[in-house]
Tab-separated table of C-alpha atoms in Angstrom:
chain	number	residue	atom	x	y	z
D	1	UNK	CA	13.660	-21.329	6.033
D	2	UNK	CA	10.602	-19.427	7.228
D	3	UNK	CA	8.733	-20.463	4.097
D	4	UNK	CA	9.711	-24.125	4.609
D	5	UNK	CA	8.586	-24.046	8.220
D	6	UNK	CA	5.253	-22.545	7.213
D	7	UNK	CA	4.782	-25.264	4.620
D	8	UNK	CA	5.564	-27.987	7.129
D	9	UNK	CA	3.271	-26.464	9.717
D	10	UNK	CA	0.402	-26.005	7.314
D	11	UNK	CA	0.470	-29.689	6.424
D	12	UNK	CA	-1.096	-31.764	3.696
D	13	UNK	CA	-4.577	-30.331	4.237
D	14	UNK	CA	-3.631	-27.076	2.511
D	15	UNK	CA	-1.940	-28.820	-0.386
D	16	UNK	CA	-4.992	-31.037	-0.885
D	17	UNK	CA	-7.137	-27.940	-1.102
D	18	UNK	CA	-9.206	-28.668	1.998
D	19	UNK	CA	-8.201	-25.406	3.693
D	20	UNK	CA	-9.368	-22.302	1.854
D	21	UNK	CA	-8.583	-19.856	4.649
D	22	UNK	CA	-9.900	-16.930	2.588
D	23	UNK	CA	-13.047	-16.284	4.599
D	24	UNK	CA	-12.726	-18.063	7.959
D	25	UNK	CA	-11.336	-15.838	10.716
D	26	UNK	CA	-11.365	-18.543	13.372
D	27	UNK	CA	-8.429	-19.967	11.478
D	28	UNK	CA	-5.322	-21.470	13.002
D	29	UNK	CA	-1.905	-20.058	12.252
D	30	UNK	CA	-1.571	-22.549	9.378
D	31	UNK	CA	-4.842	-21.410	7.842
D	32	UNK	CA	-3.958	-17.747	8.241
D	33	UNK	CA	-0.617	-18.311	6.526
D	34	UNK	CA	-2.389	-20.209	3.734
D	35	UNK	CA	-4.634	-17.196	3.301
D	36	UNK	CA	-1.633	-14.856	3.179
D	37	UNK	CA	-0.058	-17.119	0.549
D	38	UNK	CA	-3.169	-16.978	-1.614
D	39	UNK	CA	-3.212	-13.171	-1.444
D	40	UNK	CA	0.473	-13.161	-2.412
D	41	UNK	CA	-0.315	-15.353	-5.437
D	42	UNK	CA	-2.940	-12.850	-6.528
D	43	UNK	CA	-0.534	-9.951	-6.097
D	44	UNK	CA	2.140	-11.762	-8.144
D	45	UNK	CA	-0.447	-12.901	-10.725
D	46	UNK	CA	0.594	-16.534	-10.209
D	47	UNK	CA	-2.704	-17.745	-8.736
D	48	UNK	CA	-3.388	-20.050	-11.723
D	49	UNK	CA	0.115	-21.526	-11.911
D	50	UNK	CA	0.609	-25.217	-11.293
D	51	UNK	CA	2.483	-24.516	-8.035
D	52	UNK	CA	-0.716	-23.152	-6.521
D	53	UNK	CA	-2.375	-26.429	-5.542
D	54	UNK	CA	-5.319	-24.711	-3.904
D	55	UNK	CA	-6.314	-23.026	-7.177
D	56	UNK	CA	-5.798	-26.321	-9.029
D	57	UNK	CA	-8.411	-27.844	-6.739
D	58	UNK	CA	-10.706	-24.862	-7.245
D	59	UNK	CA	-10.313	-25.202	-11.007
D	60	UNK	CA	-11.671	-28.730	-10.799
D	61	UNK	CA	-14.421	-27.905	-8.295
D	62	UNK	CA	-15.677	-24.881	-10.249
D	63	UNK	CA	-15.152	-26.548	-13.649
D	64	UNK	CA	-13.004	-23.682	-14.862
D	65	UNK	CA	-11.413	-23.473	-18.297
D	66	UNK	CA	-8.416	-25.816	-18.438
D	67	UNK	CA	-6.066	-23.088	-19.713
D	68	UNK	CA	-7.313	-20.326	-17.402
D	69	UNK	CA	-4.656	-17.726	-16.574
D	70	UNK	CA	-4.389	-14.228	-15.110
D	71	UNK	CA	-5.314	-12.049	-18.090
D	72	UNK	CA	-7.271	-9.480	-16.065
D	73	UNK	CA	-5.986	-9.118	-12.514
D	74	UNK	CA	-6.251	-5.652	-10.899
D	75	UNK	CA	-4.782	-6.722	-7.523
D	76	UNK	CA	-1.205	-5.535	-8.123
D	77	UNK	CA	-2.148	-2.041	-9.285
D	78	UNK	CA	-4.792	-1.715	-6.551
D	79	UNK	CA	-2.178	-2.427	-3.867
D	80	UNK	CA	0.273	0.029	-5.444
D	81	UNK	CA	-2.443	2.699	-5.621
D	82	UNK	CA	-3.398	2.304	-1.960
D	83	UNK	CA	0.236	2.489	-0.858
D	84	UNK	CA	0.834	5.643	-2.930
D	85	UNK	CA	-2.323	7.344	-1.654
D	86	UNK	CA	-1.530	6.588	1.991
D	87	UNK	CA	2.052	7.826	2.416
D	88	UNK	CA	3.121	8.819	-1.075
D	89	UNK	CA	6.075	11.177	-1.467
D	90	UNK	CA	8.829	12.081	0.970
D	91	UNK	CA	8.820	13.003	4.659
D	92	UNK	CA	9.256	16.714	5.463
D	93	UNK	CA	12.613	16.339	7.224
D	94	UNK	CA	13.708	19.943	6.692
D	95	UNK	CA	10.576	21.505	8.141
D	96	UNK	CA	8.444	20.848	11.206
D	97	UNK	CA	6.733	17.754	9.744
D	98	UNK	CA	3.622	19.771	8.910
D	99	UNK	CA	3.864	18.784	5.256
D	100	UNK	CA	5.160	15.844	3.262
D	101	UNK	CA	4.020	12.239	3.227
D	102	UNK	CA	3.296	12.114	6.985
D	103	UNK	CA	2.082	15.601	7.986
D	104	UNK	CA	2.158	15.854	11.787
D	105	UNK	CA	0.162	18.341	13.850
D	106	UNK	CA	1.278	18.249	17.494
D	107	UNK	CA	1.317	21.876	18.692
D	108	UNK	CA	4.394	20.937	20.722
D	109	UNK	CA	7.919	21.536	19.438
D	110	UNK	CA	9.476	18.948	21.766
D	111	UNK	CA	6.970	16.321	20.678
D	112	UNK	CA	7.519	17.113	17.000
D	113	UNK	CA	11.285	16.766	17.392
D	114	UNK	CA	10.852	13.454	19.241
D	115	UNK	CA	8.630	12.153	16.439
D	116	UNK	CA	11.136	13.280	13.814
D	117	UNK	CA	13.916	11.481	15.693
D	118	UNK	CA	11.890	8.265	15.856
D	119	UNK	CA	11.018	8.386	12.163
D	120	UNK	CA	14.710	8.826	11.308
D	121	UNK	CA	15.906	6.084	13.672
D	122	UNK	CA	13.266	3.779	12.171
D	123	UNK	CA	14.322	4.641	8.587
D	124	UNK	CA	10.651	5.360	8.043
D	125	UNK	CA	11.263	7.362	4.904
D	126	UNK	CA	11.804	3.931	3.338
D	127	UNK	CA	9.807	1.706	5.694
D	128	UNK	CA	6.546	3.657	5.385
D	129	UNK	CA	6.009	1.890	2.043
D	130	UNK	CA	6.375	-1.693	3.361
D	131	UNK	CA	4.272	-0.745	6.408
D	132	UNK	CA	1.270	-0.068	4.167
D	133	UNK	CA	2.241	-2.479	1.406
D	134	UNK	CA	2.044	-5.660	3.485
D	135	UNK	CA	-1.389	-4.694	4.810
D	136	UNK	CA	-2.744	-3.738	1.383
D	137	UNK	CA	-1.416	-7.016	-0.026
D	138	UNK	CA	-2.332	-9.619	2.633
D	139	UNK	CA	-4.616	-7.732	5.021
D	140	UNK	CA	-2.465	-7.305	8.152
D	141	UNK	CA	0.415	-5.051	9.158
D	142	UNK	CA	2.351	-4.877	12.428
D	143	UNK	CA	4.697	-2.299	13.964
D	144	UNK	CA	6.995	-3.474	16.745
D	145	UNK	CA	8.826	-1.104	19.093
D	146	UNK	CA	12.466	-2.165	19.468
D	147	UNK	CA	14.369	-0.881	22.518
D	148	UNK	CA	18.052	-0.876	21.559
D	149	UNK	CA	19.533	-0.410	25.042
D	150	UNK	CA	23.125	-0.785	23.857
D	151	UNK	CA	22.869	2.116	21.403
D	152	UNK	CA	20.415	4.043	23.620
D	153	UNK	CA	17.916	4.204	20.809
D	154	UNK	CA	14.338	3.154	20.234
D	155	UNK	CA	12.850	2.477	16.829
D	156	UNK	CA	9.802	1.071	15.051
D	157	UNK	CA	10.201	-2.125	13.060
D	158	UNK	CA	7.786	-3.314	10.376
D	159	UNK	CA	7.044	-6.845	11.610
D	160	UNK	CA	6.053	-9.475	9.044
D	161	UNK	CA	2.597	-10.965	9.788
D	162	UNK	CA	4.107	-14.363	8.930
D	163	UNK	CA	6.202	-14.065	12.116
D	164	UNK	CA	3.139	-13.475	14.304
D	165	UNK	CA	2.330	-16.965	15.520
D	166	UNK	CA	-0.655	-15.847	17.576
D	167	UNK	CA	-2.037	-12.691	19.143
D	168	UNK	CA	-4.749	-11.720	21.591
D	169	UNK	CA	-6.448	-8.355	21.817
D	170	UNK	CA	-8.369	-6.508	24.480
D	171	UNK	CA	-11.807	-5.020	23.903
D	172	UNK	CA	-10.455	-1.896	22.133
D	173	UNK	CA	-8.000	-3.667	19.853
D	174	UNK	CA	-4.775	-3.218	21.836
D	175	UNK	CA	-2.531	-6.285	21.923
D	176	UNK	CA	-2.447	-7.916	25.375
D	177	UNK	CA	-0.371	-10.969	24.368
D	178	UNK	CA	1.604	-11.889	21.266
D	179	UNK	CA	3.808	-14.792	20.167
D	180	UNK	CA	6.455	-13.947	17.555
D	181	UNK	CA	8.285	-16.888	16.019
D	182	UNK	CA	10.735	-17.253	13.131
D	183	UNK	CA	14.071	-18.697	12.069
D	184	UNK	CA	17.388	-17.100	12.982
D	185	UNK	CA	20.985	-18.057	12.198
D	186	UNK	CA	23.670	-18.338	14.861
D	187	UNK	CA	27.331	-17.351	14.570
D	188	UNK	CA	28.205	-20.799	13.213
D	189	UNK	CA	25.648	-20.537	10.402
D	190	UNK	CA	23.166	-22.952	11.984
D	191	UNK	CA	19.463	-22.188	11.734
D	192	UNK	CA	17.304	-22.321	14.821
D	193	UNK	CA	13.781	-21.305	15.804
D	194	UNK	CA	13.475	-18.160	17.877
D	195	UNK	CA	10.262	-17.484	19.771
D	196	UNK	CA	9.316	-14.410	21.761
D	197	UNK	CA	6.140	-14.064	23.827
D	198	UNK	CA	5.165	-10.680	25.263
D	199	UNK	CA	2.382	-9.684	27.611
D	200	UNK	CA	1.987	-6.706	29.909
D	201	UNK	CA	4.089	-8.419	32.606
D	202	UNK	CA	6.893	-10.365	30.924
D	203	UNK	CA	9.085	-10.999	27.903
D	204	UNK	CA	9.749	-14.741	27.388
D	205	UNK	CA	12.285	-16.159	24.920
D	206	UNK	CA	12.957	-19.647	23.492
D	207	UNK	CA	15.608	-21.017	21.145
D	208	UNK	CA	15.290	-24.455	19.541
D	209	UNK	CA	17.510	-26.313	17.079
D	210	UNK	CA	15.036	-29.180	16.602
D	211	UNK	CA	13.437	-27.706	13.520
D	212	UNK	CA	10.649	-30.259	13.438
D	213	UNK	CA	9.342	-29.129	16.837
D	214	UNK	CA	7.853	-25.853	15.683
D	215	UNK	CA	5.394	-25.496	18.577
D	216	UNK	CA	7.912	-25.960	21.364
D	217	UNK	CA	6.985	-22.619	22.979
D	218	UNK	CA	3.944	-24.105	24.654
D	219	UNK	CA	5.728	-27.346	25.621
D	220	UNK	CA	8.569	-26.225	27.856
D	221	UNK	CA	9.724	-23.373	30.059
D	222	UNK	CA	11.327	-20.362	28.347
D	223	UNK	CA	15.090	-20.093	28.151
D	224	UNK	CA	14.984	-16.478	29.338
D	225	UNK	CA	12.326	-14.454	31.161
D	226	UNK	CA	12.501	-10.690	31.643
D	227	UNK	CA	9.966	-8.370	33.292
D	228	UNK	CA	8.098	-5.990	31.018
D	229	UNK	CA	8.845	-2.551	32.497
D	230	UNK	CA	6.630	-0.624	30.099
D	231	UNK	CA	3.251	-1.944	31.207
D	232	UNK	CA	2.078	-2.508	27.622
D	233	UNK	CA	2.878	-4.829	24.723
D	234	UNK	CA	5.105	-2.777	22.370
D	235	UNK	CA	3.484	-4.033	19.165
D	236	UNK	CA	0.687	-2.437	17.150
D	237	UNK	CA	-1.564	-4.357	14.774
D	238	UNK	CA	-3.111	-2.519	11.811
D	239	UNK	CA	-5.810	-4.370	9.838
D	240	UNK	CA	-6.133	-3.039	6.296
D	241	UNK	CA	-9.903	-3.595	6.245
D	242	UNK	CA	-11.438	-4.537	9.607
D	243	UNK	CA	-14.561	-6.648	9.402
D	244	UNK	CA	-16.964	-7.203	12.263
D	245	UNK	CA	-16.060	-10.226	14.368
D	246	UNK	CA	-12.634	-10.679	12.751
D	247	UNK	CA	-9.368	-10.700	14.644
D	248	UNK	CA	-7.335	-10.123	11.509
D	249	UNK	CA	-7.699	-7.847	8.515
D	250	UNK	CA	-8.510	-8.366	4.852
D	251	UNK	CA	-7.174	-6.623	1.744
D	252	UNK	CA	-9.561	-4.506	-0.305
D	253	UNK	CA	-9.768	-7.102	-3.077
D	254	UNK	CA	-10.781	-10.007	-0.821
D	255	UNK	CA	-14.497	-9.899	-1.643
D	256	UNK	CA	-13.942	-9.654	-5.408
D	257	UNK	CA	-11.659	-12.641	-5.969
D	258	UNK	CA	-14.491	-14.922	-7.066
D	259	UNK	CA	-15.547	-12.428	-9.721
D	260	UNK	CA	-11.958	-12.025	-10.932
D	261	UNK	CA	-11.743	-15.822	-11.291
D	262	UNK	CA	-14.955	-15.875	-13.338
D	263	UNK	CA	-13.706	-12.991	-15.470
D	264	UNK	CA	-10.510	-14.854	-16.338
D	265	UNK	CA	-12.524	-17.998	-16.996
D	266	UNK	CA	-14.169	-16.018	-19.824
D	267	UNK	CA	-11.113	-13.995	-20.851
D	268	UNK	CA	-8.791	-16.974	-21.365
D	269	UNK	CA	-10.914	-18.797	-24.010
D	270	UNK	CA	-11.734	-15.469	-25.713
D	271	UNK	CA	-8.028	-14.691	-26.017
D	272	UNK	CA	-7.353	-18.213	-27.239
D	273	UNK	CA	-10.100	-17.864	-29.852
D	274	UNK	CA	-8.608	-14.580	-31.069
D	275	UNK	CA	-5.194	-16.183	-31.293
D	276	UNK	CA	-6.654	-19.126	-33.217
D	277	UNK	CA	-8.274	-16.707	-35.664
D	278	UNK	CA	-4.881	-15.079	-36.330
D	279	UNK	CA	-2.921	-18.338	-36.361
D	280	UNK	CA	-5.511	-21.016	-37.209
D	281	UNK	CA	-5.188	-24.781	-37.194
D	282	UNK	CA	-5.287	-26.249	-40.710
D	283	UNK	CA	-6.576	-29.605	-41.951
D	284	UNK	CA	-4.611	-30.933	-44.963
D	285	UNK	CA	-6.484	-33.723	-46.774
D	286	UNK	CA	-4.781	-36.252	-49.067
D	287	UNK	CA	-1.218	-34.999	-48.639
D	288	UNK	CA	1.445	-34.124	-46.103
D	289	UNK	CA	3.417	-30.959	-45.529
D	290	UNK	CA	6.801	-30.941	-47.348
D	291	UNK	CA	9.860	-31.202	-45.172
D	292	UNK	CA	11.929	-28.036	-44.979
D	293	UNK	CA	15.538	-28.323	-43.923
D	294	UNK	CA	15.921	-24.600	-43.233
D	295	UNK	CA	15.227	-24.434	-39.493
D	296	UNK	CA	15.035	-20.629	-39.479
D	297	UNK	CA	12.411	-20.589	-42.253
D	298	UNK	CA	10.457	-23.358	-40.565
D	299	UNK	CA	10.420	-21.445	-37.283
D	300	UNK	CA	9.300	-18.260	-39.049
D	301	UNK	CA	6.596	-19.830	-41.194
D	302	UNK	CA	5.460	-22.623	-38.890
D	303	UNK	CA	1.820	-23.622	-39.288
D	304	UNK	CA	-0.323	-25.894	-37.134
D	305	UNK	CA	-1.423	-28.656	-39.551
D	306	UNK	CA	-3.346	-31.921	-39.209
D	307	UNK	CA	-2.744	-34.258	-42.177
D	308	UNK	CA	-5.673	-36.361	-43.455
D	309	UNK	CA	-5.013	-38.772	-46.354
D	310	UNK	CA	-8.080	-38.132	-48.494
D	311	UNK	CA	-9.093	-35.548	-51.110
D	312	UNK	CA	-6.320	-32.946	-51.173
D	313	UNK	CA	-7.666	-29.826	-49.591
D	314	UNK	CA	-6.341	-27.236	-47.120
D	315	UNK	CA	-8.989	-25.910	-44.721
D	316	UNK	CA	-8.633	-23.574	-41.746
D	317	UNK	CA	-10.499	-24.526	-38.591
D	318	UNK	CA	-12.207	-21.385	-37.309
D	319	UNK	CA	-13.135	-20.992	-33.637
D	320	UNK	CA	-16.806	-21.474	-32.829
D	321	UNK	CA	-16.721	-19.165	-29.805
D	322	UNK	CA	-18.758	-15.955	-30.095
D	323	UNK	CA	-15.931	-13.523	-29.410
D	324	UNK	CA	-18.190	-10.452	-29.398
D	325	UNK	CA	-20.487	-11.978	-26.789
D	326	UNK	CA	-17.475	-13.011	-24.733
D	327	UNK	CA	-16.048	-9.486	-24.760
D	328	UNK	CA	-19.432	-8.074	-23.717
D	329	UNK	CA	-19.588	-10.479	-20.771
D	330	UNK	CA	-16.061	-9.485	-19.781
D	331	UNK	CA	-16.974	-5.779	-19.845
D	332	UNK	CA	-19.907	-6.410	-17.520
D	333	UNK	CA	-17.754	-8.304	-15.068
D	334	UNK	CA	-15.047	-5.633	-15.171
D	335	UNK	CA	-17.694	-3.016	-14.379
D	336	UNK	CA	-18.968	-5.113	-11.492
D	337	UNK	CA	-15.452	-5.557	-10.082
D	338	UNK	CA	-14.757	-1.821	-10.334
D	339	UNK	CA	-17.986	-1.084	-8.489
D	340	UNK	CA	-16.770	-3.388	-5.716
D	341	UNK	CA	-13.415	-1.584	-5.686
D	342	UNK	CA	-14.069	1.972	-6.938
D	343	UNK	CA	-10.397	2.840	-6.365
D	344	UNK	CA	-9.739	1.053	-9.671
D	345	UNK	CA	-11.868	3.577	-11.538
D	346	UNK	CA	-9.324	6.319	-10.802
D	347	UNK	CA	-7.304	5.189	-13.807
D	348	UNK	CA	-10.092	6.601	-15.954
D	349	UNK	CA	-9.008	10.097	-14.901
D	350	UNK	CA	-5.811	9.652	-16.891
D	351	UNK	CA	-7.651	8.020	-19.766
D	352	UNK	CA	-10.221	10.836	-20.029
D	353	UNK	CA	-7.569	13.596	-20.005
D	354	UNK	CA	-8.739	17.163	-19.510
D	355	UNK	CA	-7.760	19.735	-16.891
D	356	UNK	CA	-10.493	19.209	-14.314
D	357	UNK	CA	-9.584	20.455	-10.861
D	358	UNK	CA	-9.108	18.188	-7.874
D	359	UNK	CA	-12.428	19.353	-6.396
D	360	UNK	CA	-14.463	18.412	-9.472
D	361	UNK	CA	-12.675	15.057	-9.758
D	362	UNK	CA	-13.253	14.302	-6.082
D	363	UNK	CA	-16.952	15.058	-6.457
D	364	UNK	CA	-17.143	12.567	-9.328
D	365	UNK	CA	-15.128	9.877	-7.546
D	366	UNK	CA	-16.217	10.466	-3.956
D	367	UNK	CA	-16.744	6.744	-3.255
D	368	UNK	CA	-13.148	5.969	-4.235
D	369	UNK	CA	-11.882	8.977	-2.285
D	370	UNK	CA	-13.799	7.980	0.850
D	371	UNK	CA	-12.364	4.453	0.780
D	372	UNK	CA	-8.803	5.724	0.365
D	373	UNK	CA	-9.240	8.252	3.188
D	374	UNK	CA	-10.567	5.455	5.423
D	375	UNK	CA	-7.461	3.384	4.632
D	376	UNK	CA	-5.277	6.401	5.424
D	377	UNK	CA	-7.015	6.685	8.782
D	378	UNK	CA	-6.302	3.053	9.714
D	379	UNK	CA	-2.570	3.372	9.093
D	380	UNK	CA	-2.414	6.846	10.663
D	381	UNK	CA	-4.000	5.505	13.847
D	382	UNK	CA	-1.594	2.564	13.983
D	383	UNK	CA	1.442	4.768	13.368
D	384	UNK	CA	0.291	7.350	15.946
D	385	UNK	CA	-0.077	4.727	18.667
D	386	UNK	CA	3.268	3.123	17.760
D	387	UNK	CA	5.033	6.504	17.961
D	388	UNK	CA	3.441	7.212	21.340
D	389	UNK	CA	4.589	3.818	22.623
D	390	UNK	CA	8.111	4.431	21.304
D	391	UNK	CA	8.307	7.838	23.000
D	392	UNK	CA	7.142	6.248	26.268
D	393	UNK	CA	9.878	3.595	25.964
D	394	UNK	CA	12.506	6.263	25.275
D	395	UNK	CA	11.273	8.322	28.231
D	396	UNK	CA	11.362	5.291	30.522
D	397	UNK	CA	14.977	4.601	29.526
D	398	UNK	CA	15.915	8.244	29.893
D	399	UNK	CA	17.365	8.558	26.405
D	400	UNK	CA	18.506	12.120	25.708
D	401	UNK	CA	15.965	12.799	22.959
D	402	UNK	CA	13.044	11.891	25.267
D	403	UNK	CA	14.107	13.192	28.691
D	404	UNK	CA	11.511	15.939	28.584
D	405	UNK	CA	8.730	13.325	28.779
D	406	UNK	CA	7.580	11.061	31.570
D	407	UNK	CA	6.947	7.437	30.579
D	408	UNK	CA	3.480	7.303	32.190
D	409	UNK	CA	2.408	10.774	33.259
D	410	UNK	CA	3.117	12.426	29.894
D	411	UNK	CA	0.646	10.105	28.195
D	412	UNK	CA	-1.956	10.561	30.935
D	413	UNK	CA	-1.590	14.354	30.784
D	414	UNK	CA	-2.042	14.342	27.001
D	415	UNK	CA	1.494	15.561	26.324
D	416	UNK	CA	1.919	12.852	23.685
D	417	UNK	CA	-1.284	13.721	21.835
D	418	UNK	CA	-0.882	14.531	18.166
D	419	UNK	CA	-2.526	13.561	14.917
D	420	UNK	CA	-1.526	12.910	11.333
D	421	UNK	CA	-3.353	15.264	9.021
D	422	UNK	CA	-5.574	13.918	6.263
D	423	UNK	CA	-3.942	13.994	2.829
D	424	UNK	CA	-5.974	14.929	-0.250
D	425	UNK	CA	-6.538	11.956	-2.515
D	426	UNK	CA	-6.718	14.264	-5.519
D	427	UNK	CA	-4.399	17.208	-6.091
D	428	UNK	CA	-6.185	20.497	-6.669
D	429	UNK	CA	-3.126	22.226	-8.136
D	430	UNK	CA	-3.788	23.667	-11.564
D	431	UNK	CA	-1.251	23.403	-14.377
D	432	UNK	CA	1.448	26.087	-14.157
D	433	UNK	CA	0.259	27.796	-17.353
D	434	UNK	CA	-3.247	28.195	-15.980
D	435	UNK	CA	-1.930	29.451	-12.622
D	436	UNK	CA	0.138	32.178	-14.319
D	437	UNK	CA	-2.884	33.131	-16.415
D	438	UNK	CA	-5.032	33.549	-13.315
D	439	UNK	CA	-2.404	35.746	-11.675
D	440	UNK	CA	-2.136	37.956	-14.752
D	441	UNK	CA	-5.906	38.293	-14.900
D	442	UNK	CA	-6.020	39.395	-11.256
D	443	UNK	CA	-5.226	43.058	-11.934
D	444	UNK	CA	-7.356	44.209	-9.010
D	445	UNK	CA	-4.806	44.571	-6.203
D	446	UNK	CA	-7.203	43.684	-3.322
D	447	UNK	CA	-8.171	40.486	-5.152
D	448	UNK	CA	-4.622	39.487	-6.113
D	449	UNK	CA	-3.426	38.231	-2.689
D	450	UNK	CA	-6.526	36.070	-2.304
D	451	UNK	CA	-5.968	34.414	-5.689
D	452	UNK	CA	-2.238	33.999	-5.050
D	453	UNK	CA	-2.745	32.344	-1.665
D	454	UNK	CA	-5.356	30.015	-3.144
D	455	UNK	CA	-2.774	28.983	-5.741
D	456	UNK	CA	-0.280	28.162	-2.991
D	457	UNK	CA	2.199	31.030	-3.366
D	458	UNK	CA	4.278	32.144	-0.399
D	459	UNK	CA	3.795	35.523	1.278
D	460	UNK	CA	7.186	36.627	-0.068
D	461	UNK	CA	6.138	35.828	-3.645
D	462	UNK	CA	2.821	37.623	-3.109
D	463	UNK	CA	4.646	40.752	-1.917
D	464	UNK	CA	6.852	40.744	-5.029
D	465	UNK	CA	3.832	40.374	-7.310
D	466	UNK	CA	1.928	43.125	-5.498
D	467	UNK	CA	4.911	45.478	-5.817
D	468	UNK	CA	5.167	44.673	-9.511
D	469	UNK	CA	1.451	45.272	-9.993
D	470	UNK	CA	1.630	48.562	-8.061
D	471	UNK	CA	4.514	49.773	-10.220
D	472	UNK	CA	2.634	48.738	-13.365
D	473	UNK	CA	-0.448	50.623	-12.181
D	474	UNK	CA	1.613	53.732	-11.372
D	475	UNK	CA	3.307	53.604	-14.777
D	476	UNK	CA	-0.069	53.273	-16.445
D	477	UNK	CA	-1.411	56.338	-14.608
D	478	UNK	CA	1.693	58.344	-15.525
D	479	UNK	CA	1.241	57.390	-19.172
D	480	UNK	CA	-2.387	58.444	-19.054
D	481	UNK	CA	-1.474	61.793	-17.516
D	482	UNK	CA	1.237	62.428	-20.059
D	483	UNK	CA	-1.161	61.703	-22.885
D	484	UNK	CA	-3.897	63.919	-21.531
D	485	UNK	CA	-1.929	66.819	-19.977
D	486	UNK	CA	1.429	66.798	-21.690
D	487	UNK	CA	3.263	65.120	-18.839
D	488	UNK	CA	4.446	66.115	-15.354
D	489	UNK	CA	7.809	67.492	-14.285
D	490	UNK	CA	9.866	65.379	-11.925
D	491	UNK	CA	9.373	67.855	-9.078
D	492	UNK	CA	5.619	68.015	-9.519
D	493	UNK	CA	3.208	65.769	-7.673
D	494	UNK	CA	-0.463	64.949	-7.886
D	495	UNK	CA	-1.055	67.272	-4.888
D	496	UNK	CA	0.338	70.258	-6.858
D	497	UNK	CA	-1.337	70.245	-10.305
D	498	UNK	CA	0.417	72.098	-13.085
D	499	UNK	CA	-1.096	74.853	-15.154
D	500	UNK	CA	-2.122	73.933	-18.666
D	501	UNK	CA	-1.515	76.235	-21.619
């Protein structure tokens, strides 16, 4: 129903291809949704399908190859990579949140426990993926704070950007007004439009069963109005890539879409030419192909044949396209696209093999690492502010898990200050074999703890290794003494040397 309403709202202009929406940030809701749809097509690799009328228009305008299709499309794997490198892995539930996918540094046990409670109530072990995924895919992500008064809980909800009808920001990017609108279903199974507007003073709600009147929120008084007791709008917007002068975000691949189109415009005919070389079209002169009643044989041995009634001859039509030149042009475009999005070059680490450390890899791919760290920072900032808002809501309501905080004063006093630690893009852990080798080579006892800590071993493990090394060293000295002096009695020590014969 939401998709149908978006289609109706967008109107014929989008379907006629007159609204691109991919670059204009002064866009209406309809244009923004059209842009989201186009990004979704790229993610699904359906941008050249017949259902995508916008790309059909572009195909005609740009005079693209009639059979163009998504042969090379890095969008899906780029989005997956950015999600994995932002909050990959599990949350450190058993510890103090200092490790894991979202490593928290608060310096305050009460604050850490409150954050852990919020992450659990929000099912963020699962929702952290969609939180980043929707931004990486279509450019915008939203977190909404939900105050569940009945259950005395507060949680964060990943809000679909499609539901955000409009939004206004203050000078530092905080939301000062937002309209959220989508379809809901009542107890009788009837669909209706639900609209919620929030500013720093009020919550306003509408319900409407006239599905054609999608903009009713601005046409009549709200059905319900409630004061906003928090003093802020409990929604946080996170743009994936924030461009100057833009209200909304863009995905990392936005600026490279034109090049990807041109690449597939070359790739499609090259692939077709290769296929024609393997399974060519034949011209049969002066005869016709014999009929074969065995359907299975016909299907297995089917040939593309044009019959010409003159001078019996069977000739294969070879493609005239220079396949080598086409492949060279494709390689250049692929290189250009990967320079635009250096994150894509990280796949070459797997292809090259080797056992290079994380430090050496990061030095070689610093541009990709810097971009991924910047993306981490955007989502960390959004999540931090959302958690602080949620704690303030819980404190205002006096929920047990947040009673130690004051809704306003705690924030002003800095009691809610914390940060999410930067995660390494590249792991610097050496293979286990190499780690064991380094430990065995560290026979010098003063050096051993340093090497062991660098390899990530616990203090308990280091103590065991040191004890083992000390025993080995003592045994070695005893063996040396026995060889040189004939051994020592059990009651003799190094302080009381024995007489030699």
